[in-house]
Short mmCIF file of C-alpha atoms and ligand atoms in Angstrom, two decimals:
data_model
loop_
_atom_site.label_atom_id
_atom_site.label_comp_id
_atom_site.label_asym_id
_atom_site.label_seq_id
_atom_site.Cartn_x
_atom_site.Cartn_y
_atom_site.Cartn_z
CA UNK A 3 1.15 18.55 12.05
CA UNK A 4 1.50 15.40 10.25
CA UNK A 5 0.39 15.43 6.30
CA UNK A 6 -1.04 12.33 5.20
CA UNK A 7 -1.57 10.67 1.54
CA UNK A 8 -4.06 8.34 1.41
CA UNK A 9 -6.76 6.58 -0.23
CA UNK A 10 -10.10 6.23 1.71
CA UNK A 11 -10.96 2.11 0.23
CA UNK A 12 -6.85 1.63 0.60
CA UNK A 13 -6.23 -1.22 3.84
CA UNK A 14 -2.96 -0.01 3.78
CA UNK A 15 -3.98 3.42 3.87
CA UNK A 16 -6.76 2.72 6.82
CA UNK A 17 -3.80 1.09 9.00
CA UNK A 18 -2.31 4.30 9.31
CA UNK A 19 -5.40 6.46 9.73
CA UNK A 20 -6.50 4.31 12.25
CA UNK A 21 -3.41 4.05 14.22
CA UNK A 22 -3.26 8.07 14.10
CA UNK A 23 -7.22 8.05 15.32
CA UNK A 24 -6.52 6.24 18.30
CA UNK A 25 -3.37 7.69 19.22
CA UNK A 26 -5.55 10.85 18.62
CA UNK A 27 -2.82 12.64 16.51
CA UNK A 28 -4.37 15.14 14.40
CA UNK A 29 -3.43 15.63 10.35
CA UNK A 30 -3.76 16.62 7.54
CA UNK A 31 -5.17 13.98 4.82
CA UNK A 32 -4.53 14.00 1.29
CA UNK A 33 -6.53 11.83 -0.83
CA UNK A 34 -4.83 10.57 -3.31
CA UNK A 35 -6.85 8.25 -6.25
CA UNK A 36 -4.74 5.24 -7.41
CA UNK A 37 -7.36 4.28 -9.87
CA UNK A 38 -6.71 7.49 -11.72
CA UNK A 39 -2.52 7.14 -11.49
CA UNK A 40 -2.48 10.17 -8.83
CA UNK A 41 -0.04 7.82 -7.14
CA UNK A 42 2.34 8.06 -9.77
CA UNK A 43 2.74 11.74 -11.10
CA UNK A 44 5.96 13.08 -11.07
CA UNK A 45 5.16 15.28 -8.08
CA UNK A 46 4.64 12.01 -6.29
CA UNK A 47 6.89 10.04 -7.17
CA UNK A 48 9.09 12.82 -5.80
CA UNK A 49 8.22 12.41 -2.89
CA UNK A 50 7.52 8.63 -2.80
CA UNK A 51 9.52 6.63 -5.60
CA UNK A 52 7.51 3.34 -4.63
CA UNK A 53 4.44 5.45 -6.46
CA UNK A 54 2.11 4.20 -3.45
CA UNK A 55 0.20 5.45 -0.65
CA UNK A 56 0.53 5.38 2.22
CA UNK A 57 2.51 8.82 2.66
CA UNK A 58 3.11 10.53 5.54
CA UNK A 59 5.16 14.00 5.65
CA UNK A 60 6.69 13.85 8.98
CA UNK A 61 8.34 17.85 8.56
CA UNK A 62 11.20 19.39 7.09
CA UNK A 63 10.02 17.88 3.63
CA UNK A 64 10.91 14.49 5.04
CA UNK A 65 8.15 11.66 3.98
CA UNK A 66 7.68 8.23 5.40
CA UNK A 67 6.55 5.17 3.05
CA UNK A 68 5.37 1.77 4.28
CA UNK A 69 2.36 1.27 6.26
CA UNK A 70 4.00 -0.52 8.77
CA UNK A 71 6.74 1.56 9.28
CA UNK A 72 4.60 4.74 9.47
CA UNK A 73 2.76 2.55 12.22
CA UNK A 74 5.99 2.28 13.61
CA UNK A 75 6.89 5.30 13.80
CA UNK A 76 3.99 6.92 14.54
CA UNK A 77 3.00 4.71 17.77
CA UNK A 78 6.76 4.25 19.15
CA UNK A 79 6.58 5.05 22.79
CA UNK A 80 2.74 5.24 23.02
CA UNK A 81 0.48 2.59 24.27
CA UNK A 82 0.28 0.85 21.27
CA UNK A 83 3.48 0.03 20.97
CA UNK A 84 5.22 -2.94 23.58
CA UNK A 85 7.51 -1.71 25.95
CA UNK A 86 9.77 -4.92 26.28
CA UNK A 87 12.63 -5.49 23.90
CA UNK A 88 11.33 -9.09 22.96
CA UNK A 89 7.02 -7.95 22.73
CA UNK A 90 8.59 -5.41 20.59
CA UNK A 91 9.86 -7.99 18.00
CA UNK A 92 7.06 -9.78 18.30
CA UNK A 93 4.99 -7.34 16.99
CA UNK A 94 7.46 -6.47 14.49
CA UNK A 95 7.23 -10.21 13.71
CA UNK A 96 3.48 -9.67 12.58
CA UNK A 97 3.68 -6.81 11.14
CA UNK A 98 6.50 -8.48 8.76
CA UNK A 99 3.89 -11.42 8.65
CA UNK A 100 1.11 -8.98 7.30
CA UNK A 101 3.19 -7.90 4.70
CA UNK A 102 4.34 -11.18 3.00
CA UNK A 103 1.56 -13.74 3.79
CA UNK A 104 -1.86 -11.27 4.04
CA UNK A 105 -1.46 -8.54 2.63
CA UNK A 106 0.21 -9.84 -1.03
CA UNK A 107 -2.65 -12.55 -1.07
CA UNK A 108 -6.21 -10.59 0.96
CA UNK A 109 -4.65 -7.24 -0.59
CA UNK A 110 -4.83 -8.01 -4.17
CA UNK A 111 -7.48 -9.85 -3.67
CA UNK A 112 -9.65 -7.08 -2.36
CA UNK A 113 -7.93 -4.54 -4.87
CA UNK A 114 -9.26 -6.55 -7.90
CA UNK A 115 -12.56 -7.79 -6.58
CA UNK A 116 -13.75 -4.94 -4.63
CA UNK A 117 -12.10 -1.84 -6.23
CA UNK A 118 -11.27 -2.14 -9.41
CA UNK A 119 -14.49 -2.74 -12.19
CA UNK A 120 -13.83 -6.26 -13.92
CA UNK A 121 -11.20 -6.94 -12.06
CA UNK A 122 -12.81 -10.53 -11.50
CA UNK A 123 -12.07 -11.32 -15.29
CA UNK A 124 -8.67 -9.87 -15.62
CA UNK A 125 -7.32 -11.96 -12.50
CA UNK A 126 -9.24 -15.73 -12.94
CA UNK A 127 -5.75 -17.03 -12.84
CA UNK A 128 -4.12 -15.30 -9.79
CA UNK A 129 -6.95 -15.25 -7.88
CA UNK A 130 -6.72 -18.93 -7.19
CA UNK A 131 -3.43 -18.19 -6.00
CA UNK A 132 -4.16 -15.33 -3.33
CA UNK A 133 -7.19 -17.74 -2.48
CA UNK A 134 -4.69 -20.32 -1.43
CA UNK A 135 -2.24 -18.35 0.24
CA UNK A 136 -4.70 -15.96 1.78
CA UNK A 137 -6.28 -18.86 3.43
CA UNK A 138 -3.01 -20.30 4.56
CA UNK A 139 -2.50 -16.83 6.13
CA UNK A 140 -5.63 -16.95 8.17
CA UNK A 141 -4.77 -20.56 9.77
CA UNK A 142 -1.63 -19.12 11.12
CA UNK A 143 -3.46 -16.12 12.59
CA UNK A 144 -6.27 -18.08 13.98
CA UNK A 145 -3.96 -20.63 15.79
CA UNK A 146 -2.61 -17.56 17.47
CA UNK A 147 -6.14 -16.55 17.96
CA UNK A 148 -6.64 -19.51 19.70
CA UNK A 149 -4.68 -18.94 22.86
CA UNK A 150 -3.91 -15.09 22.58
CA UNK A 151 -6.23 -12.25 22.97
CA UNK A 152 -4.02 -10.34 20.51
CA UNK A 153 -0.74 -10.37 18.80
CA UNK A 154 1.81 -9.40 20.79
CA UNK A 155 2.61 -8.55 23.86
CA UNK A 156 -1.15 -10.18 24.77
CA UNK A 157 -2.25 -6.54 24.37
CA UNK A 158 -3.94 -4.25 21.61
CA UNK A 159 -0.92 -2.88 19.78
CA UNK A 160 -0.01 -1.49 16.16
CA UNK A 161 0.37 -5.59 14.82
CA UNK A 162 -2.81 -5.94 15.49
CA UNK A 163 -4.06 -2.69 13.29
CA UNK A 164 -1.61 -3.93 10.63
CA UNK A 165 -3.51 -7.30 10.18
CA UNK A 166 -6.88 -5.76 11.16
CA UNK A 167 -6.54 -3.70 7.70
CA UNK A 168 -7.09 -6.26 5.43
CA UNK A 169 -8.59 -9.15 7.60
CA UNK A 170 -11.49 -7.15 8.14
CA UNK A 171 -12.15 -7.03 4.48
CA UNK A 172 -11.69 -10.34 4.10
CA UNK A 173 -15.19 -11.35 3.33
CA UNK A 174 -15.71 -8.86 1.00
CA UNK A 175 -13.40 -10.42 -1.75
CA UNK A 176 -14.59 -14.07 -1.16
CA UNK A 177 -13.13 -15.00 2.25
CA UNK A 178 -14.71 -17.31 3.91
CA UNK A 179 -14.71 -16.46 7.77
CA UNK A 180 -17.06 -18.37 8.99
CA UNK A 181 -14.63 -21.86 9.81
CA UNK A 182 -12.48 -19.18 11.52
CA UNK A 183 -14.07 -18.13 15.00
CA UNK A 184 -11.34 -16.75 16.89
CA UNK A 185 -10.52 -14.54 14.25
CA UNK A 186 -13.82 -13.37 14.20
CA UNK A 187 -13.86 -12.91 18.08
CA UNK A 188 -10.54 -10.77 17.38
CA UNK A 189 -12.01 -8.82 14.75
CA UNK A 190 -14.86 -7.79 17.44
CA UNK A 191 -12.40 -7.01 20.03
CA UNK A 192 -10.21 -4.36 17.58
CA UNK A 193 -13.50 -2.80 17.37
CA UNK A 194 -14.47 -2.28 20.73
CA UNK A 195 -11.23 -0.35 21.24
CA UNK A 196 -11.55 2.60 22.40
CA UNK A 197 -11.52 5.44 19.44
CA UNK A 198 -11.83 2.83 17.19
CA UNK A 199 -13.06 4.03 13.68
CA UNK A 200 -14.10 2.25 10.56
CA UNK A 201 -12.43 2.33 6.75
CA UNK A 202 -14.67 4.81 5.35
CA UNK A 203 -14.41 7.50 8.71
CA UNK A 204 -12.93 10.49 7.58
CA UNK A 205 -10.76 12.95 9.84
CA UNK A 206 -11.84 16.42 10.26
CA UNK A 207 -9.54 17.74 7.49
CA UNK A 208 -9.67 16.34 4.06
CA UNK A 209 -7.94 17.75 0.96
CA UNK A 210 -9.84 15.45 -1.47
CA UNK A 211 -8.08 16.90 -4.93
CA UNK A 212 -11.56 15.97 -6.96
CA UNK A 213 -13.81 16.96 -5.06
CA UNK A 214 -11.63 20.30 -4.44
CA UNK A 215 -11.01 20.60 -8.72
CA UNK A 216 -15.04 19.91 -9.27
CA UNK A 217 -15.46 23.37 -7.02
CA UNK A 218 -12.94 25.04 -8.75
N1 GSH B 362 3.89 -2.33 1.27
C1 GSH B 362 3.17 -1.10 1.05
C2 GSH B 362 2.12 -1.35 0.01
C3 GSH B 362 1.39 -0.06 -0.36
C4 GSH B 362 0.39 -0.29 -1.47
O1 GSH B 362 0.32 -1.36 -2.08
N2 GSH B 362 -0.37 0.77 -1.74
C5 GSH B 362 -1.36 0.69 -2.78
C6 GSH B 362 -2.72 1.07 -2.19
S1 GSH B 362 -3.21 -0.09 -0.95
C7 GSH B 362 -1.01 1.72 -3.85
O2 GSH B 362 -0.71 2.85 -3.55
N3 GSH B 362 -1.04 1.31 -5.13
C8 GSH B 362 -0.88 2.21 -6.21
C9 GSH B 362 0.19 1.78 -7.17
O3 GSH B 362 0.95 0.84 -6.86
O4 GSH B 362 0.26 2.40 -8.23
C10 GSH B 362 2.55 -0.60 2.37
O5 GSH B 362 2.31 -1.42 3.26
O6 GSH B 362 2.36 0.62 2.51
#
């Protein structure tokens, strides 16, 4: 069985236990609290250098990095990943898209604003920045949006849970949605897939190190 390091409010982190929900893989989850540097011990870094979640141990001691990759990985030769050889770099086209024009920009933006406590004040200056870029981001994805039901392949597959992490978070770091309809209509679709669960679902088996110290 899989082991997975995670943080519950991580998008990131969500991709991957989303992916694993609807492929209906069970693991084991490991929450892991970036606020309070349990991404970079020395035990973690071990096993991830990067100092970031997500984590998954895939056996043998052998740990994957990279949300996308562990969406990769995990949904290769499953119905969320495309079966032709050019829908299959397609999707890898978005998911590369995710990770230099949304995530960098919605990401941090919903790392400072929603998670971390004055993080408003400490990034005035950047913020404009993500604004910009974040916005630019969401153009491109709703001129897709326009004439595709989804990402690739026209089908549900793991590009569209990569952008779904942080797009559907969007308004909760001062997105404006509302001028972008077919993203909205896509947003709505993702969620009426079946086994579909939101950020804050947890699996069955949690190894939440606080909560496990506080009953110690
Ligand atoms: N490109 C990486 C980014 C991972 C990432 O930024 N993880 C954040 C949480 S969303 C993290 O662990 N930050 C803690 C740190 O950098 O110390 C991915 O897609 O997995």
């Amino acid at each position: 069985m899989y082991k997975l390091y995670s943080m519950q409010r991580s998008g990131n982190s969500y991709k991957v236990r989303l992916a694993l929900a609807l492929l209906n893989m069970p693991y084991h989850a490991i929450e892991i609290d970036i606020l309070r540097g349990e991404s970079r011990t020395p035990e973690f870094l071990e096993k991830n250098p990067s100092g970031q979640v997500p984590l998954l141990e895939v056996g043998d001691g052998r740990y994957l990095a990279e949300s996308n990759a562990i969406l990769w990985f995990v949904a290769d030769d499953t119905p969320l990943s495309p079966d032709s050889h050019i829908e299959r770099a397609e999707a890898l086209q978005w998911m590369f898209f995710e990770q230099h024009a949304l995530e960098p920009n919605i990401g941090a933006a919903y790392f400072w604003l929603a998670l971390v406590k004055g993080g408003r004040d400490l990034q005035t200056h950047a913020l404009e920045d993500w604004m910009e870029r974040g916005y630019g981001a969401l153009q491109v994805m709703e001129n897709h949006l326009e004439s595709h039901p989804y990402f690739a392949a026209d089908q549900f597959t793991v590009a569209d849970i990569a952008l779904y992490g942080y797009t559907h978070v969007a308004d909760h770091c001062d997105f404006d949605l509302s001028t972008f309809p077919a993203i909205r209509a896509w947003l709505r679709r993702v969620e009426q897939v079946p086994g579909f669960v939101p950020m804050d679902w947890r699996p069955d088996e949690i190894d939440d190190r606080a909560s496990l110290a506080a009953s110690a």
